[in-house]
PDB file of C-alpha atoms in Angstrom:
ATOM      1  CA  GLY A 571      87.999  95.658 147.541  1.00 67.00           C
ATOM      2  CA  GLN A 572      84.410  94.522 147.474  1.00 77.00           C
ATOM      3  CA  ASN A 573      82.709  91.856 149.551  1.00 89.00           C
ATOM      4  CA  ILE A 574      79.055  90.904 149.345  1.00 95.00           C
ATOM      5  CA  ASP A 575      77.228  88.474 151.620  1.00 96.00           C
ATOM      6  CA  GLN A 576      73.801  86.929 151.128  1.00 97.00           C
ATOM      7  CA  PRO A 577      72.165  83.828 152.625  1.00 97.00           C
ATOM      8  CA  THR A 578      72.619  80.822 150.368  1.00 96.00           C
ATOM      9  CA  GLU A 579      69.089  79.461 150.533  1.00 97.00           C
ATOM     10  CA  MET A 580      65.652  80.453 151.818  1.00 98.00           C
ATOM     11  CA  THR A 581      62.259  78.774 151.758  1.00 97.00           C
ATOM     12  CA  ALA A 582      58.797  80.251 152.022  1.00 97.00           C
ATOM     13  CA  THR A 583      55.174  79.416 151.267  1.00 97.00           C
ATOM     14  CA  GLU A 584      52.824  80.840 148.681  1.00 98.00           C
ATOM     15  CA  GLY A 585      51.172  84.076 149.763  1.00 97.00           C
ATOM     16  CA  ALA A 586      53.786  84.833 152.417  1.00 98.00           C
ATOM     17  CA  ILE A 587      56.322  87.671 152.663  1.00 98.00           C
ATOM     18  CA  VAL A 588      60.055  87.021 152.503  1.00 98.00           C
ATOM     19  CA  GLN A 589      63.024  89.316 153.102  1.00 98.00           C
ATOM     20  CA  ILE A 590      66.373  88.569 151.463  1.00 98.00           C
ATOM     21  CA  ASN A 591      69.289  90.380 153.086  1.00 98.00           C
ATOM     22  CA  CYS A 592      72.515  91.575 151.533  1.00 98.00           C
ATOM     23  CA  THR A 593      75.484  93.108 153.330  1.00 98.00           C
ATOM     24  CA  TYR A 594      78.330  94.660 151.417  1.00 96.00           C
ATOM     25  CA  GLN A 595      81.726  96.255 151.870  1.00 92.00           C
ATOM     26  CA  THR A 596      82.966  98.494 149.118  1.00 86.00           C
ATOM     27  CA  SER A 597      85.605 101.185 148.799  1.00 82.00           C
ATOM     28  CA  GLY A 598      83.383 103.446 146.700  1.00 80.00           C
ATOM     29  CA  PHE A 599      79.605 103.198 146.601  1.00 83.00           C
ATOM     30  CA  ASN A 600      77.703 103.936 143.388  1.00 84.00           C
ATOM     31  CA  GLY A 601      74.482 102.090 144.020  1.00 89.00           C
ATOM     32  CA  LEU A 602      73.177  98.604 144.671  1.00 93.00           C
ATOM     33  CA  PHE A 603      71.323  96.379 142.234  1.00 94.00           C
ATOM     34  CA  TRP A 604      69.066  93.370 142.696  1.00 96.00           C
ATOM     35  CA  TYR A 605      68.622  90.767 139.961  1.00 97.00           C
ATOM     36  CA  GLN A 606      66.377  87.737 139.655  1.00 98.00           C
ATOM     37  CA  GLN A 607      67.590  84.571 137.946  1.00 97.00           C
ATOM     38  CA  HIS A 608      65.398  81.570 137.217  1.00 97.00           C
ATOM     39  CA  ALA A 609      67.136  78.234 136.833  1.00 95.00           C
ATOM     40  CA  GLY A 610      68.752  77.876 133.425  1.00 94.00           C
ATOM     41  CA  GLU A 611      68.044  81.479 132.459  1.00 96.00           C
ATOM     42  CA  ALA A 612      69.839  84.820 132.394  1.00 97.00           C
ATOM     43  CA  PRO A 613      69.684  87.277 135.297  1.00 96.00           C
ATOM     44  CA  THR A 614      67.079  90.009 134.903  1.00 96.00           C
ATOM     45  CA  PHE A 615      67.148  93.425 136.574  1.00 94.00           C
ATOM     46  CA  LEU A 616      64.764  93.989 139.493  1.00 95.00           C
ATOM     47  CA  SER A 617      65.761  97.161 141.327  1.00 94.00           C
ATOM     48  CA  TYR A 618      68.355  99.848 141.958  1.00 93.00           C
ATOM     49  CA  ASN A 619      69.020 101.813 145.165  1.00 93.00           C
ATOM     50  CA  VAL A 620      71.514 104.623 145.559  1.00 91.00           C
ATOM     51  CA  LEU A 621      69.893 106.633 148.384  1.00 93.00           C
ATOM     52  CA  ASP A 622      68.836 105.357 151.795  1.00 96.00           C
ATOM     53  CA  GLY A 623      65.299 104.142 152.072  1.00 97.00           C
ATOM     54  CA  LEU A 624      62.739 101.932 150.476  1.00 97.00           C
ATOM     55  CA  GLU A 625      61.967 101.658 146.754  1.00 94.00           C
ATOM     56  CA  GLU A 626      58.705  99.918 145.936  1.00 94.00           C
ATOM     57  CA  LYS A 627      57.841  98.229 142.661  1.00 90.00           C
ATOM     58  CA  GLY A 628      54.646  96.245 142.822  1.00 94.00           C
ATOM     59  CA  ARG A 629      55.115  93.129 144.937  1.00 97.00           C
ATOM     60  CA  PHE A 630      58.855  93.751 145.210  1.00 97.00           C
ATOM     61  CA  SER A 631      60.560  96.399 147.358  1.00 97.00           C
ATOM     62  CA  SER A 632      64.226  97.084 147.989  1.00 97.00           C
ATOM     63  CA  PHE A 633      65.750  98.874 150.956  1.00 98.00           C
ATOM     64  CA  LEU A 634      69.170 100.445 151.403  1.00 97.00           C
ATOM     65  CA  SER A 635      71.140 101.701 154.399  1.00 97.00           C
ATOM     66  CA  ARG A 636      74.482 103.059 153.199  1.00 94.00           C
ATOM     67  CA  SER A 637      75.807 103.686 156.729  1.00 94.00           C
ATOM     68  CA  LYS A 638      75.258 100.026 157.615  1.00 95.00           C
ATOM     69  CA  GLY A 639      76.298  98.588 154.256  1.00 96.00           C
ATOM     70  CA  TYR A 640      72.996  96.765 154.157  1.00 96.00           C
ATOM     71  CA  SER A 641      70.182  96.133 151.742  1.00 98.00           C
ATOM     72  CA  TYR A 642      67.197  93.851 151.570  1.00 98.00           C
ATOM     73  CA  LEU A 643      64.772  92.712 148.926  1.00 98.00           C
ATOM     74  CA  LEU A 644      61.216  92.236 150.146  1.00 98.00           C
ATOM     75  CA  LEU A 645      58.875  89.997 148.199  1.00 98.00           C
ATOM     76  CA  LYS A 646      55.184  90.119 149.101  1.00 97.00           C
ATOM     77  CA  GLU A 647      52.304  87.799 148.208  1.00 97.00           C
ATOM     78  CA  LEU A 648      54.735  85.130 147.116  1.00 98.00           C
ATOM     79  CA  GLN A 649      53.901  83.084 144.052  1.00 98.00           C
ATOM     80  CA  MET A 650      55.382  79.818 142.839  1.00 97.00           C
ATOM     81  CA  LYS A 651      57.000  81.683 139.951  1.00 97.00           C
ATOM     82  CA  ASP A 652      59.078  83.663 142.466  1.00 98.00           C
ATOM     83  CA  SER A 653      61.171  80.544 143.037  1.00 98.00           C
ATOM     84  CA  ALA A 654      64.528  81.728 141.707  1.00 98.00           C
ATOM     85  CA  SER A 655      67.940  82.997 142.721  1.00 98.00           C
ATOM     86  CA  TYR A 656      68.198  86.623 143.804  1.00 98.00           C
ATOM     87  CA  LEU A 657      71.508  88.357 143.219  1.00 97.00           C
ATOM     88  CA  CYS A 658      72.777  91.448 145.004  1.00 97.00           C
ATOM     89  CA  ALA A 659      75.425  93.531 143.183  1.00 95.00           C
ATOM     90  CA  VAL A 660      77.459  96.678 143.790  1.00 92.00           C
ATOM     91  CA  SER A 661      79.736  98.691 141.563  1.00 84.00           C
ATOM     92  CA  ASN A 662      83.479  98.058 141.477  1.00 80.00           C
ATOM     93  CA  GLN A 663      85.835 100.739 142.734  1.00 77.00           C
ATOM     94  CA  ALA A 664      86.252 102.312 139.292  1.00 78.00           C
ATOM     95  CA  GLY A 665      82.490 102.472 138.717  1.00 80.00           C
ATOM     96  CA  THR A 666      82.838 100.514 135.494  1.00 85.00           C
ATOM     97  CA  ALA A 667      81.409  97.099 136.360  1.00 87.00           C
ATOM     98  CA  LEU A 668      79.225  95.260 138.843  1.00 90.00           C
ATOM     99  CA  ILE A 669      80.434  92.769 141.411  1.00 90.00           C
ATOM    100  CA  PHE A 670      77.831  90.169 142.329  1.00 94.00           C
ATOM    101  CA  GLY A 671      77.144  88.283 145.509  1.00 95.00           C
ATOM    102  CA  LYS A 672      76.792  84.523 145.276  1.00 96.00           C
ATOM    103  CA  GLY A 673      73.029  84.788 145.244  1.00 96.00           C
ATOM    104  CA  THR A 674      70.173  83.534 147.415  1.00 97.00           C
ATOM    105  CA  THR A 675      68.103  80.633 146.121  1.00 97.00           C
ATOM    106  CA  LEU A 676      64.469  81.068 147.141  1.00 98.00           C
ATOM    107  CA  SER A 677      62.116  78.109 147.036  1.00 98.00           C
ATOM    108  CA  VAL A 678      58.392  78.826 147.259  1.00 98.00           C
ATOM    109  CA  SER A 679      56.098  75.943 148.141  1.00 96.00           C
ATOM    110  CA  SER A 680      52.320  75.643 148.136  1.00 93.00           C
TER     111      SER A 680
ATOM    112  CA  ASP B 146      64.357  92.823 125.744  1.00 58.00           C
ATOM    113  CA  ALA B 147      67.876  94.128 125.263  1.00 66.00           C
ATOM    114  CA  GLY B 148      69.327  93.026 121.926  1.00 93.00           C
ATOM    115  CA  ILE B 149      72.085  90.684 123.033  1.00 97.00           C
ATOM    116  CA  THR B 150      72.992  87.504 121.225  1.00 97.00           C
ATOM    117  CA  GLN B 151      75.526  84.983 122.456  1.00 98.00           C
ATOM    118  CA  SER B 152      76.958  82.291 120.238  1.00 97.00           C
ATOM    119  CA  PRO B 153      77.276  79.415 120.430  1.00 98.00           C
ATOM    120  CA  ARG B 154      74.665  78.618 123.067  1.00 97.00           C
ATOM    121  CA  HIS B 155      76.212  75.248 123.827  1.00 97.00           C
ATOM    122  CA  LYS B 156      79.650  73.838 123.148  1.00 97.00           C
ATOM    123  CA  VAL B 157      81.530  70.705 124.077  1.00 97.00           C
ATOM    124  CA  THR B 158      85.240  70.591 123.385  1.00 96.00           C
ATOM    125  CA  GLU B 159      88.428  68.918 124.524  1.00 96.00           C
ATOM    126  CA  THR B 160      91.160  70.105 126.862  1.00 97.00           C
ATOM    127  CA  GLY B 161      93.855  72.062 125.078  1.00 97.00           C
ATOM    128  CA  THR B 162      91.712  73.322 122.206  1.00 96.00           C
ATOM    129  CA  PRO B 163      91.090  77.027 121.586  1.00 96.00           C
ATOM    130  CA  VAL B 164      87.542  78.277 122.085  1.00 97.00           C
ATOM    131  CA  THR B 165      85.987  81.611 121.140  1.00 98.00           C
ATOM    132  CA  LEU B 166      82.635  82.830 122.399  1.00 98.00           C
ATOM    133  CA  ARG B 167      80.892  85.734 120.731  1.00 98.00           C
ATOM    134  CA  CYS B 168      78.611  88.407 122.140  1.00 98.00           C
ATOM    135  CA  HIS B 169      76.734  90.651 119.743  1.00 98.00           C
ATOM    136  CA  GLN B 170      74.612  93.652 120.763  1.00 97.00           C
ATOM    137  CA  THR B 171      72.256  95.894 118.810  1.00 97.00           C
ATOM    138  CA  GLU B 172      71.861  98.543 121.551  1.00 94.00           C
ATOM    139  CA  ASN B 173      75.026 100.551 120.841  1.00 94.00           C
ATOM    140  CA  HIS B 174      75.955 100.383 124.534  1.00 94.00           C
ATOM    141  CA  ARG B 175      79.462 101.427 125.509  1.00 93.00           C
ATOM    142  CA  TYR B 176      80.119  98.740 128.121  1.00 94.00           C
ATOM    143  CA  MET B 177      80.248  94.998 127.529  1.00 96.00           C
ATOM    144  CA  TYR B 178      81.102  92.247 130.015  1.00 96.00           C
ATOM    145  CA  TRP B 179      81.935  88.592 130.230  1.00 98.00           C
ATOM    146  CA  TYR B 180      80.997  86.673 133.387  1.00 97.00           C
ATOM    147  CA  ARG B 181      81.200  83.033 134.304  1.00 98.00           C
ATOM    148  CA  GLN B 182      78.741  81.407 136.662  1.00 97.00           C
ATOM    149  CA  ASP B 183      79.542  78.313 138.701  1.00 95.00           C
ATOM    150  CA  PRO B 184      77.722  76.636 141.597  1.00 90.00           C
ATOM    151  CA  GLY B 185      78.881  78.060 144.893  1.00 87.00           C
ATOM    152  CA  HIS B 186      80.632  81.016 143.260  1.00 89.00           C
ATOM    153  CA  GLY B 187      77.887  83.037 141.657  1.00 90.00           C
ATOM    154  CA  LEU B 188      78.617  85.406 138.794  1.00 95.00           C
ATOM    155  CA  ARG B 189      82.278  86.332 138.494  1.00 95.00           C
ATOM    156  CA  LEU B 190      83.626  88.985 136.164  1.00 94.00           C
ATOM    157  CA  ILE B 191      86.216  87.783 133.647  1.00 97.00           C
ATOM    158  CA  HIS B 192      86.892  90.831 131.464  1.00 97.00           C
ATOM    159  CA  TYR B 193      85.022  93.894 130.379  1.00 95.00           C
ATOM    160  CA  SER B 194      85.205  96.564 127.708  1.00 96.00           C
ATOM    161  CA  TYR B 195      84.464 100.277 127.964  1.00 93.00           C
ATOM    162  CA  GLY B 196      84.855 101.017 124.264  1.00 94.00           C
ATOM    163  CA  VAL B 197      86.325  99.753 121.017  1.00 95.00           C
ATOM    164  CA  LYS B 198      89.783  98.312 121.738  1.00 94.00           C
ATOM    165  CA  ASP B 199      89.436  99.323 125.425  1.00 95.00           C
ATOM    166  CA  THR B 200      89.312  96.380 127.796  1.00 96.00           C
ATOM    167  CA  ASP B 201      90.173  95.598 131.397  1.00 94.00           C
ATOM    168  CA  LYS B 202      90.507  92.529 133.593  1.00 94.00           C
ATOM    169  CA  GLY B 203      88.000  91.274 136.096  1.00 92.00           C
ATOM    170  CA  GLU B 204      88.540  89.058 139.102  1.00 91.00           C
ATOM    171  CA  VAL B 205      88.996  85.760 137.188  1.00 96.00           C
ATOM    172  CA  SER B 206      90.814  86.772 134.017  1.00 96.00           C
ATOM    173  CA  ASP B 207      93.637  84.175 134.001  1.00 96.00           C
ATOM    174  CA  GLY B 208      93.379  81.884 130.973  1.00 96.00           C
ATOM    175  CA  TYR B 209      91.046  84.238 129.086  1.00 98.00           C
ATOM    176  CA  SER B 210      91.545  87.001 126.558  1.00 98.00           C
ATOM    177  CA  VAL B 211      89.066  89.365 124.933  1.00 98.00           C
ATOM    178  CA  SER B 212      88.800  91.593 121.916  1.00 98.00           C
ATOM    179  CA  ARG B 213      86.465  94.331 120.843  1.00 98.00           C
ATOM    180  CA  SER B 214      87.086  95.604 117.326  1.00 97.00           C
ATOM    181  CA  LYS B 215      83.545  96.922 116.831  1.00 96.00           C
ATOM    182  CA  THR B 216      81.046  98.463 119.241  1.00 96.00           C
ATOM    183  CA  GLU B 217      78.607  95.622 118.729  1.00 97.00           C
ATOM    184  CA  ASP B 218      80.910  92.615 119.179  1.00 98.00           C
ATOM    185  CA  PHE B 219      82.860  91.386 122.203  1.00 98.00           C
ATOM    186  CA  LEU B 220      84.780  88.123 121.876  1.00 98.00           C
ATOM    187  CA  LEU B 221      86.008  85.906 124.702  1.00 98.00           C
ATOM    188  CA  THR B 222      88.821  83.479 123.888  1.00 98.00           C
ATOM    189  CA  LEU B 223      90.136  80.539 125.831  1.00 97.00           C
ATOM    190  CA  GLU B 224      93.534  80.005 124.207  1.00 93.00           C
ATOM    191  CA  SER B 225      93.945  76.470 125.536  1.00 96.00           C
ATOM    192  CA  ALA B 226      90.825  75.276 127.299  1.00 96.00           C
ATOM    193  CA  THR B 227      91.061  73.441 130.617  1.00 97.00           C
ATOM    194  CA  SER B 228      88.434  71.436 132.495  1.00 97.00           C
ATOM    195  CA  SER B 229      88.303  74.154 135.176  1.00 97.00           C
ATOM    196  CA  GLN B 230      86.852  76.476 132.538  1.00 98.00           C
ATOM    197  CA  THR B 231      83.743  74.349 132.190  1.00 98.00           C
ATOM    198  CA  SER B 232      81.028  76.823 133.123  1.00 98.00           C
ATOM    199  CA  VAL B 233      78.107  78.915 131.970  1.00 98.00           C
ATOM    200  CA  TYR B 234      79.310  82.138 130.388  1.00 98.00           C
ATOM    201  CA  PHE B 235      77.159  85.246 130.330  1.00 98.00           C
ATOM    202  CA  CYS B 236      77.667  88.385 128.325  1.00 98.00           C
ATOM    203  CA  ALA B 237      76.177  91.640 129.600  1.00 96.00           C
ATOM    204  CA  ILE B 238      75.879  95.177 128.280  1.00 95.00           C
ATOM    205  CA  SER B 239      75.390  98.547 129.962  1.00 92.00           C
ATOM    206  CA  GLU B 240      75.175 102.190 128.995  1.00 88.00           C
ATOM    207  CA  SER B 241      77.044 103.507 132.012  1.00 81.00           C
ATOM    208  CA  GLY B 242      79.038 100.741 133.668  1.00 73.00           C
ATOM    209  CA  GLY B 243      78.329 100.391 137.349  1.00 68.00           C
ATOM    210  CA  VAL B 244      77.331 103.982 137.968  1.00 68.00           C
ATOM    211  CA  GLY B 245      73.856 105.412 137.907  1.00 69.00           C
ATOM    212  CA  ASN B 246      70.490 103.821 137.329  1.00 70.00           C
ATOM    213  CA  GLN B 247      71.570 102.007 134.175  1.00 79.00           C
ATOM    214  CA  PRO B 248      71.435  98.286 134.857  1.00 86.00           C
ATOM    215  CA  GLN B 249      73.397  95.653 133.042  1.00 91.00           C
ATOM    216  CA  HIS B 250      71.359  93.461 130.716  1.00 93.00           C
ATOM    217  CA  PHE B 251      72.386  89.884 130.134  1.00 96.00           C
ATOM    218  CA  GLY B 252      72.490  87.557 127.177  1.00 97.00           C
ATOM    219  CA  ASP B 253      71.031  84.057 127.399  1.00 97.00           C
ATOM    220  CA  GLY B 254      74.371  82.437 128.228  1.00 97.00           C
ATOM    221  CA  THR B 255      76.707  79.873 126.696  1.00 98.00           C
ATOM    222  CA  ARG B 256      77.050  76.485 128.325  1.00 98.00           C
ATOM    223  CA  LEU B 257      80.647  75.331 127.775  1.00 98.00           C
ATOM    224  CA  SER B 258      81.848  71.851 128.659  1.00 98.00           C
ATOM    225  CA  ILE B 259      85.526  70.959 128.407  1.00 97.00           C
ATOM    226  CA  LEU B 260      86.302  67.272 128.562  1.00 95.00           C
TER     227      LEU B 260
END
């Protein structure tokens, strides 16, 4: 089966860098997704990793280590609007759906 | 933005009544999903569809049924609603399921309260 672990909550200040970790156990790996979800809104896609290494997209980067079952999302130059939940997700065994972690709620203060 | 419409957006109903939520897409994507989201549990998969009349169960499918008679519509039915089904329900669509760099895109959600 699948199991995904993320910290429940994190806090940071404007302008700082924060790293949100995700560890996973899955019987068949087809890639790892990160989503952002603001309170009261739908999740929106941030990044996808299928190979080991770092993928950079502006202020956001995502890292994957398949051998360790580990990923992180790195947010640089934090802004107040980055206050949101960040969801880590991996494919189910059949490769037909995503299984989500419980999410990490990030609070950015000034 | 992906063309996904959920209806209704809000609903309040009583225990024991049937409830149907609708998800409509204009993207012609093969895969459609229903999730529920609750505090402390995150997003949990209820059912999904990989084509017209082709559906499968997710991790929390008890008490729910689905139907997909057309590519663009995916219905979620609570045959006899219970208070434990009070939640926010999200529909999502995808071109390729969980494989490959084809993310799921989500609708705006339906807030369902069962009294």
